[in-house]
Amino acid sequence: MNKKKIFNDPIYGFISVPFEIILDIIDHPYVQRLRRIRQLGLTHLVYPGALHTRFHHALGSMHLMTQAIETIRSKGHEITQPEAEAVTIAILLHDVGHGPFSHALEHSVVEGIHHEEVSLMIMDRLNQHFEGKLSMAISIFKDDYPKKFLHQLVSSQLDMDRLDYLNRDSFYTGVSEGVVSSDRIIKMLEVVNDQLVIEEKSIYSIEKFIIARRLMYWQVYLHKTVLAAEMLLVKILLRARQLAMAGHELFTTPALREFLYHQHTRSDFNAQPELLLRFCELDDYDIFTSIKVWVHHDDKILSRLCMGMVHRKLYKIKISKQPISQLVVDEYTTCAQSVFETNAEDASYFVFTGDIENNAYNPAHDKINILSKDGTLIDISQASDQLNIQALEGVVKKFYLCYPAECIPL
């Protein structure tokens, strides 16, 4: 049995651990691994302070959950102690399945499987370790629990996850536009018909929350240089895997070797339980240690890509509202072939296109409902007198072209 302890957090100050089992969970290697996974992947290459980890975020989300529980209870809604413990565990573990560099390598290490699915696998494994004490937390995480508002506290358009990462990422990047009034929003939470809603007097805080999320996506998460760095990392892993599958010997850590020399899918995780243990040994250090060594690899393409990452010589990138024409792509590809003395197929490691999307608020997924004074519920896009909130319902899509700095832009 552990005594309750506190963590000193730069965002919230002292964070208390509300239940003894939670400290045992935090101490487990699966959760301690989050200390070695950066919250924002390669964003520190643009914002040098963005070196915080998934572990920071997990603790912060847990702290906000304790505040939300207190608020909802104070308004006459029952949340039993087992439910409070379970929903707190669920938010603590909501990102435990993230792979190295968070979202940057989501489908590069393991194909066709999202981090939420891996999180659930890890939670199931932890539930076995803790003799079934996480069963309710898993039920809430999967949205199988009868009280639906508990799941919404963990995963919705106004969950504790988003409230923490906006303020935390804003703090560490220095991008002040991401600051949101999490205290006020949490104090205004209410439950109506088993759904999480917001009292009308906090409508301006919700407007700012939605706008802050949009700005953080364009300024931080989808910043063009961050995108260029993440795509470079993806291309490095793609080239390394191509070489591995062709029988070339590459330096790797044992954990990375498993996923580099074998293309594992979701079905492999189901058939081979030991794969999850190997995945939980994999973190940012495995990837970057290997990249540092690959700088000296005989393969010129892998070596050049890794050198770009280690020395921050990233792709140049163009962002456009319209798809990039094939003519432009071909011109840059021809240039890359000449510069790197390679064929068109290998030049695709240096010249390629893609697209990005930003959807700050999506009422089709789930709504942020405002509780008016007469008791009616109104979607925020309808309740707000800000026309830009309604405009933010739409998906904004942009297109990009990455190319090497050696190729002079047209």
PDB file of N, CA and C in Angstrom, residues 236-294:
ATOM      1  N   ILE A 236      12.687   8.275 -43.017  1.00  0.00           N
ATOM      2  CA  ILE A 236      13.831   7.530 -42.480  1.00  0.00           C
ATOM      3  C   ILE A 236      13.416   6.115 -42.116  1.00  0.00           C
ATOM      4  N   LEU A 237      12.301   5.983 -41.407  1.00  0.00           N
ATOM      5  CA  LEU A 237      11.829   4.648 -41.004  1.00  0.00           C
ATOM      6  C   LEU A 237      11.410   3.828 -42.225  1.00  0.00           C
ATOM      7  N   LEU A 238      10.846   4.501 -43.205  1.00  0.00           N
ATOM      8  CA  LEU A 238      10.429   3.809 -44.429  1.00  0.00           C
ATOM      9  C   LEU A 238      11.644   3.252 -45.166  1.00  0.00           C
ATOM     10  N   ARG A 239      12.698   4.055 -45.285  1.00  0.00           N
ATOM     11  CA  ARG A 239      13.913   3.593 -45.962  1.00  0.00           C
ATOM     12  C   ARG A 239      14.595   2.484 -45.161  1.00  0.00           C
ATOM     13  N   ALA A 240      14.652   2.666 -43.843  1.00  0.00           N
ATOM     14  CA  ALA A 240      15.279   1.643 -43.001  1.00  0.00           C
ATOM     15  C   ALA A 240      14.541   0.321 -43.117  1.00  0.00           C
ATOM     16  N   ARG A 241      13.224   0.370 -43.152  1.00  0.00           N
ATOM     17  CA  ARG A 241      12.451  -0.866 -43.289  1.00  0.00           C
ATOM     18  C   ARG A 241      12.662  -1.498 -44.662  1.00  0.00           C
ATOM     19  N   GLN A 242      12.730  -0.677 -45.695  1.00  0.00           N
ATOM     20  CA  GLN A 242      12.982  -1.209 -47.036  1.00  0.00           C
ATOM     21  C   GLN A 242      14.320  -1.953 -47.078  1.00  0.00           C
ATOM     22  N   LEU A 243      15.339  -1.375 -46.458  1.00  0.00           N
ATOM     23  CA  LEU A 243      16.654  -2.013 -46.414  1.00  0.00           C
ATOM     24  C   LEU A 243      16.604  -3.294 -45.578  1.00  0.00           C
ATOM     25  N   ALA A 244      15.888  -3.225 -44.463  1.00  0.00           N
ATOM     26  CA  ALA A 244      15.784  -4.390 -43.575  1.00  0.00           C
ATOM     27  C   ALA A 244      15.095  -5.548 -44.287  1.00  0.00           C
ATOM     28  N   MET A 245      14.010  -5.235 -44.996  1.00  0.00           N
ATOM     29  CA  MET A 245      13.278  -6.280 -45.698  1.00  0.00           C
ATOM     30  C   MET A 245      14.086  -6.874 -46.853  1.00  0.00           C
ATOM     31  N   ALA A 246      15.044  -6.079 -47.354  1.00  0.00           N
ATOM     32  CA  ALA A 246      15.901  -6.564 -48.430  1.00  0.00           C
ATOM     33  C   ALA A 246      17.097  -7.344 -47.898  1.00  0.00           C
ATOM     34  N   GLY A 247      17.171  -7.494 -46.588  1.00  0.00           N
ATOM     35  CA  GLY A 247      18.225  -8.298 -45.986  1.00  0.00           C
ATOM     36  C   GLY A 247      19.458  -7.543 -45.555  1.00  0.00           C
ATOM     37  N   HIS A 248      19.427  -6.217 -45.632  1.00  0.00           N
ATOM     38  CA  HIS A 248      20.575  -5.417 -45.191  1.00  0.00           C
ATOM     39  C   HIS A 248      20.647  -5.392 -43.669  1.00  0.00           C
ATOM     40  N   GLU A 249      21.848  -5.375 -43.152  1.00  0.00           N
ATOM     41  CA  GLU A 249      22.030  -5.316 -41.701  1.00  0.00           C
ATOM     42  C   GLU A 249      22.050  -3.860 -41.240  1.00  0.00           C
ATOM     43  N   LEU A 250      21.209  -3.552 -40.286  1.00  0.00           N
ATOM     44  CA  LEU A 250      21.132  -2.202 -39.717  1.00  0.00           C
ATOM     45  C   LEU A 250      21.323  -2.276 -38.211  1.00  0.00           C
ATOM     46  N   PHE A 251      22.026  -1.298 -37.682  1.00  0.00           N
ATOM     47  CA  PHE A 251      22.091  -1.199 -36.227  1.00  0.00           C
ATOM     48  C   PHE A 251      20.704  -0.832 -35.702  1.00  0.00           C
ATOM     49  N   THR A 252      20.236  -1.561 -34.706  1.00  0.00           N
ATOM     50  CA  THR A 252      18.988  -1.201 -34.029  1.00  0.00           C
ATOM     51  C   THR A 252      19.069  -1.662 -32.584  1.00  0.00           C
ATOM     52  N   THR A 253      18.248  -1.074 -31.756  1.00  0.00           N
ATOM     53  CA  THR A 253      18.031  -1.630 -30.422  1.00  0.00           C
ATOM     54  C   THR A 253      17.171  -2.880 -30.587  1.00  0.00           C
ATOM     55  N   PRO A 254      17.178  -3.796 -29.630  1.00  0.00           N
ATOM     56  CA  PRO A 254      16.358  -5.014 -29.768  1.00  0.00           C
ATOM     57  C   PRO A 254      14.876  -4.733 -29.994  1.00  0.00           C
ATOM     58  N   ALA A 255      14.342  -3.734 -29.303  1.00  0.00           N
ATOM     59  CA  ALA A 255      12.914  -3.428 -29.452  1.00  0.00           C
ATOM     60  C   ALA A 255      12.607  -2.928 -30.858  1.00  0.00           C
ATOM     61  N   LEU A 256      13.442  -2.040 -31.377  1.00  0.00           N
ATOM     62  CA  LEU A 256      13.206  -1.510 -32.722  1.00  0.00           C
ATOM     63  C   LEU A 256      13.400  -2.587 -33.783  1.00  0.00           C
ATOM     64  N   ARG A 257      14.349  -3.489 -33.580  1.00  0.00           N
ATOM     65  CA  ARG A 257      14.605  -4.538 -34.560  1.00  0.00           C
ATOM     66  C   ARG A 257      13.350  -5.373 -34.832  1.00  0.00           C
ATOM     67  N   GLU A 258      12.597  -5.656 -33.789  1.00  0.00           N
ATOM     68  CA  GLU A 258      11.381  -6.462 -33.948  1.00  0.00           C
ATOM     69  C   GLU A 258      10.406  -5.824 -34.927  1.00  0.00           C
ATOM     70  N   PHE A 259      10.271  -4.500 -34.849  1.00  0.00           N
ATOM     71  CA  PHE A 259       9.275  -3.819 -35.667  1.00  0.00           C
ATOM     72  C   PHE A 259       9.846  -3.302 -36.984  1.00  0.00           C
ATOM     73  N   LEU A 260      11.172  -3.306 -37.094  1.00  0.00           N
ATOM     74  CA  LEU A 260      11.793  -2.882 -38.343  1.00  0.00           C
ATOM     75  C   LEU A 260      11.924  -4.037 -39.320  1.00  0.00           C
ATOM     76  N   TYR A 261      12.252  -5.204 -38.805  1.00  0.00           N
ATOM     77  CA  TYR A 261      12.467  -6.375 -39.650  1.00  0.00           C
ATOM     78  C   TYR A 261      11.204  -7.223 -39.831  1.00  0.00           C
ATOM     79  N   HIS A 262      10.120  -6.816 -39.173  1.00  0.00           N
ATOM     80  CA  HIS A 262       8.841  -7.522 -39.339  1.00  0.00           C
ATOM     81  C   HIS A 262       7.732  -6.472 -39.447  1.00  0.00           C
ATOM     82  N   GLN A 263       6.868  -6.604 -40.414  1.00  0.00           N
ATOM     83  CA  GLN A 263       5.762  -5.660 -40.599  1.00  0.00           C
ATOM     84  C   GLN A 263       4.541  -6.162 -39.834  1.00  0.00           C
ATOM     85  N   HIS A 264       4.496  -5.840 -38.574  1.00  0.00           N
ATOM     86  CA  HIS A 264       3.416  -6.315 -37.718  1.00  0.00           C
ATOM     87  C   HIS A 264       2.147  -5.507 -37.917  1.00  0.00           C
ATOM     88  N   THR A 265       1.017  -6.187 -37.823  1.00  0.00           N
ATOM     89  CA  THR A 265      -0.294  -5.555 -37.929  1.00  0.00           C
ATOM     90  C   THR A 265      -1.105  -5.870 -36.670  1.00  0.00           C
ATOM     91  N   ARG A 266      -2.333  -5.394 -36.653  1.00  0.00           N
ATOM     92  CA  ARG A 266      -3.210  -5.613 -35.505  1.00  0.00           C
ATOM     93  C   ARG A 266      -3.388  -7.104 -35.213  1.00  0.00           C
ATOM     94  N   SER A 267      -3.551  -7.885 -36.252  1.00  0.00           N
ATOM     95  CA  SER A 267      -3.770  -9.322 -36.057  1.00  0.00           C
ATOM     96  C   SER A 267      -2.569  -9.993 -35.400  1.00  0.00           C
ATOM     97  N   ASP A 268      -1.366  -9.484 -35.677  1.00  0.00           N
ATOM     98  CA  ASP A 268      -0.160 -10.046 -35.051  1.00  0.00           C
ATOM     99  C   ASP A 268      -0.183  -9.820 -33.544  1.00  0.00           C
ATOM    100  N   PHE A 269      -0.669  -8.659 -33.130  1.00  0.00           N
ATOM    101  CA  PHE A 269      -0.755  -8.368 -31.695  1.00  0.00           C
ATOM    102  C   PHE A 269      -1.731  -9.325 -31.010  1.00  0.00           C
ATOM    103  N   ASN A 270      -2.805  -9.655 -31.721  1.00  0.00           N
ATOM    104  CA  ASN A 270      -3.780 -10.583 -31.148  1.00  0.00           C
ATOM    105  C   ASN A 270      -3.221 -12.001 -31.063  1.00  0.00           C
ATOM    106  N   ALA A 271      -2.429 -12.376 -32.065  1.00  0.00           N
ATOM    107  CA  ALA A 271      -1.905 -13.744 -32.129  1.00  0.00           C
ATOM    108  C   ALA A 271      -0.643 -13.938 -31.293  1.00  0.00           C
ATOM    109  N   GLN A 272       0.101 -12.842 -31.081  1.00  0.00           N
ATOM    110  CA  GLN A 272       1.380 -12.939 -30.372  1.00  0.00           C
ATOM    111  C   GLN A 272       1.385 -11.973 -29.180  1.00  0.00           C
ATOM    112  N   PRO A 273       0.928 -12.390 -28.037  1.00  0.00           N
ATOM    113  CA  PRO A 273       0.854 -11.497 -26.861  1.00  0.00           C
ATOM    114  C   PRO A 273       2.193 -10.870 -26.475  1.00  0.00           C
ATOM    115  N   GLU A 274       3.287 -11.557 -26.782  1.00  0.00           N
ATOM    116  CA  GLU A 274       4.602 -11.026 -26.403  1.00  0.00           C
ATOM    117  C   GLU A 274       4.964  -9.777 -27.206  1.00  0.00           C
ATOM    118  N   LEU A 275       4.289  -9.540 -28.342  1.00  0.00           N
ATOM    119  CA  LEU A 275       4.564  -8.351 -29.137  1.00  0.00           C
ATOM    120  C   LEU A 275       4.273  -7.081 -28.360  1.00  0.00           C
ATOM    121  N   LEU A 276       3.227  -7.114 -27.537  1.00  0.00           N
ATOM    122  CA  LEU A 276       2.878  -5.936 -26.756  1.00  0.00           C
ATOM    123  C   LEU A 276       3.992  -5.600 -25.769  1.00  0.00           C
ATOM    124  N   LEU A 277       4.595  -6.605 -25.179  1.00  0.00           N
ATOM    125  CA  LEU A 277       5.702  -6.376 -24.258  1.00  0.00           C
ATOM    126  C   LEU A 277       6.870  -5.731 -24.987  1.00  0.00           C
ATOM    127  N   ARG A 278       7.140  -6.191 -26.196  1.00  0.00           N
ATOM    128  CA  ARG A 278       8.225  -5.614 -26.986  1.00  0.00           C
ATOM    129  C   ARG A 278       7.901  -4.175 -27.377  1.00  0.00           C
ATOM    130  N   PHE A 279       6.645  -3.922 -27.725  1.00  0.00           N
ATOM    131  CA  PHE A 279       6.229  -2.560 -28.073  1.00  0.00           C
ATOM    132  C   PHE A 279       6.439  -1.616 -26.887  1.00  0.00           C
ATOM    133  N   CYS A 280       6.168  -2.118 -25.690  1.00  0.00           N
ATOM    134  CA  CYS A 280       6.304  -1.280 -24.493  1.00  0.00           C
ATOM    135  C   CYS A 280       7.763  -1.035 -24.110  1.00  0.00           C
ATOM    136  N   GLU A 281       8.685  -1.670 -24.800  1.00  0.00           N
ATOM    137  CA  GLU A 281      10.108  -1.378 -24.613  1.00  0.00           C
ATOM    138  C   GLU A 281      10.595  -0.305 -25.586  1.00  0.00           C
ATOM    139  N   LEU A 282       9.720   0.078 -26.512  1.00  0.00           N
ATOM    140  CA  LEU A 282      10.101   0.975 -27.599  1.00  0.00           C
ATOM    141  C   LEU A 282       9.743   2.413 -27.239  1.00  0.00           C
ATOM    142  N   ASP A 283      10.704   3.325 -27.394  1.00  0.00           N
ATOM    143  CA  ASP A 283      10.444   4.733 -27.109  1.00  0.00           C
ATOM    144  C   ASP A 283      11.301   5.623 -28.009  1.00  0.00           C
ATOM    145  N   ASP A 284      11.279   6.917 -27.759  1.00  0.00           N
ATOM    146  CA  ASP A 284      12.020   7.868 -28.593  1.00  0.00           C
ATOM    147  C   ASP A 284      13.504   7.541 -28.657  1.00  0.00           C
ATOM    148  N   TYR A 285      14.052   7.062 -27.551  1.00  0.00           N
ATOM    149  CA  TYR A 285      15.491   6.809 -27.490  1.00  0.00           C
ATOM    150  C   TYR A 285      15.917   5.732 -28.478  1.00  0.00           C
ATOM    151  N   ASP A 286      15.096   4.689 -28.635  1.00  0.00           N
ATOM    152  CA  ASP A 286      15.410   3.623 -29.591  1.00  0.00           C
ATOM    153  C   ASP A 286      15.541   4.194 -31.003  1.00  0.00           C
ATOM    154  N   ILE A 287      14.590   5.053 -31.362  1.00  0.00           N
ATOM    155  CA  ILE A 287      14.565   5.598 -32.715  1.00  0.00           C
ATOM    156  C   ILE A 287      15.756   6.518 -32.951  1.00  0.00           C
ATOM    157  N   PHE A 288      15.968   7.467 -32.040  1.00  0.00           N
ATOM    158  CA  PHE A 288      16.997   8.469 -32.311  1.00  0.00           C
ATOM    159  C   PHE A 288      18.405   7.894 -32.170  1.00  0.00           C
ATOM    160  N   THR A 289      18.589   6.949 -31.260  1.00  0.00           N
ATOM    161  CA  THR A 289      19.889   6.290 -31.159  1.00  0.00           C
ATOM    162  C   THR A 289      20.236   5.603 -32.474  1.00  0.00           C
ATOM    163  N   SER A 290      19.272   4.929 -33.054  1.00  0.00           N
ATOM    164  CA  SER A 290      19.496   4.249 -34.324  1.00  0.00           C
ATOM    165  C   SER A 290      19.775   5.249 -35.441  1.00  0.00           C
ATOM    166  N   ILE A 291      19.037   6.347 -35.457  1.00  0.00           N
ATOM    167  CA  ILE A 291      19.233   7.365 -36.494  1.00  0.00           C
ATOM    168  C   ILE A 291      20.651   7.938 -36.430  1.00  0.00           C
ATOM    169  N   LYS A 292      21.156   8.172 -35.233  1.00  0.00           N
ATOM    170  CA  LYS A 292      22.520   8.693 -35.090  1.00  0.00           C
ATOM    171  C   LYS A 292      23.544   7.739 -35.701  1.00  0.00           C
ATOM    172  N   VAL A 293      23.326   6.447 -35.536  1.00  0.00           N
ATOM    173  CA  VAL A 293      24.247   5.466 -36.110  1.00  0.00           C
ATOM    174  C   VAL A 293      24.063   5.371 -37.628  1.00  0.00           C
ATOM    175  N   TRP A 294      22.808   5.452 -38.090  1.00  0.00           N
ATOM    176  CA  TRP A 294      22.531   5.325 -39.522  1.00  0.00           C
ATOM    177  C   TRP A 294      23.117   6.469 -40.342  1.00  0.00           C
TER     178      TRP A 294
END
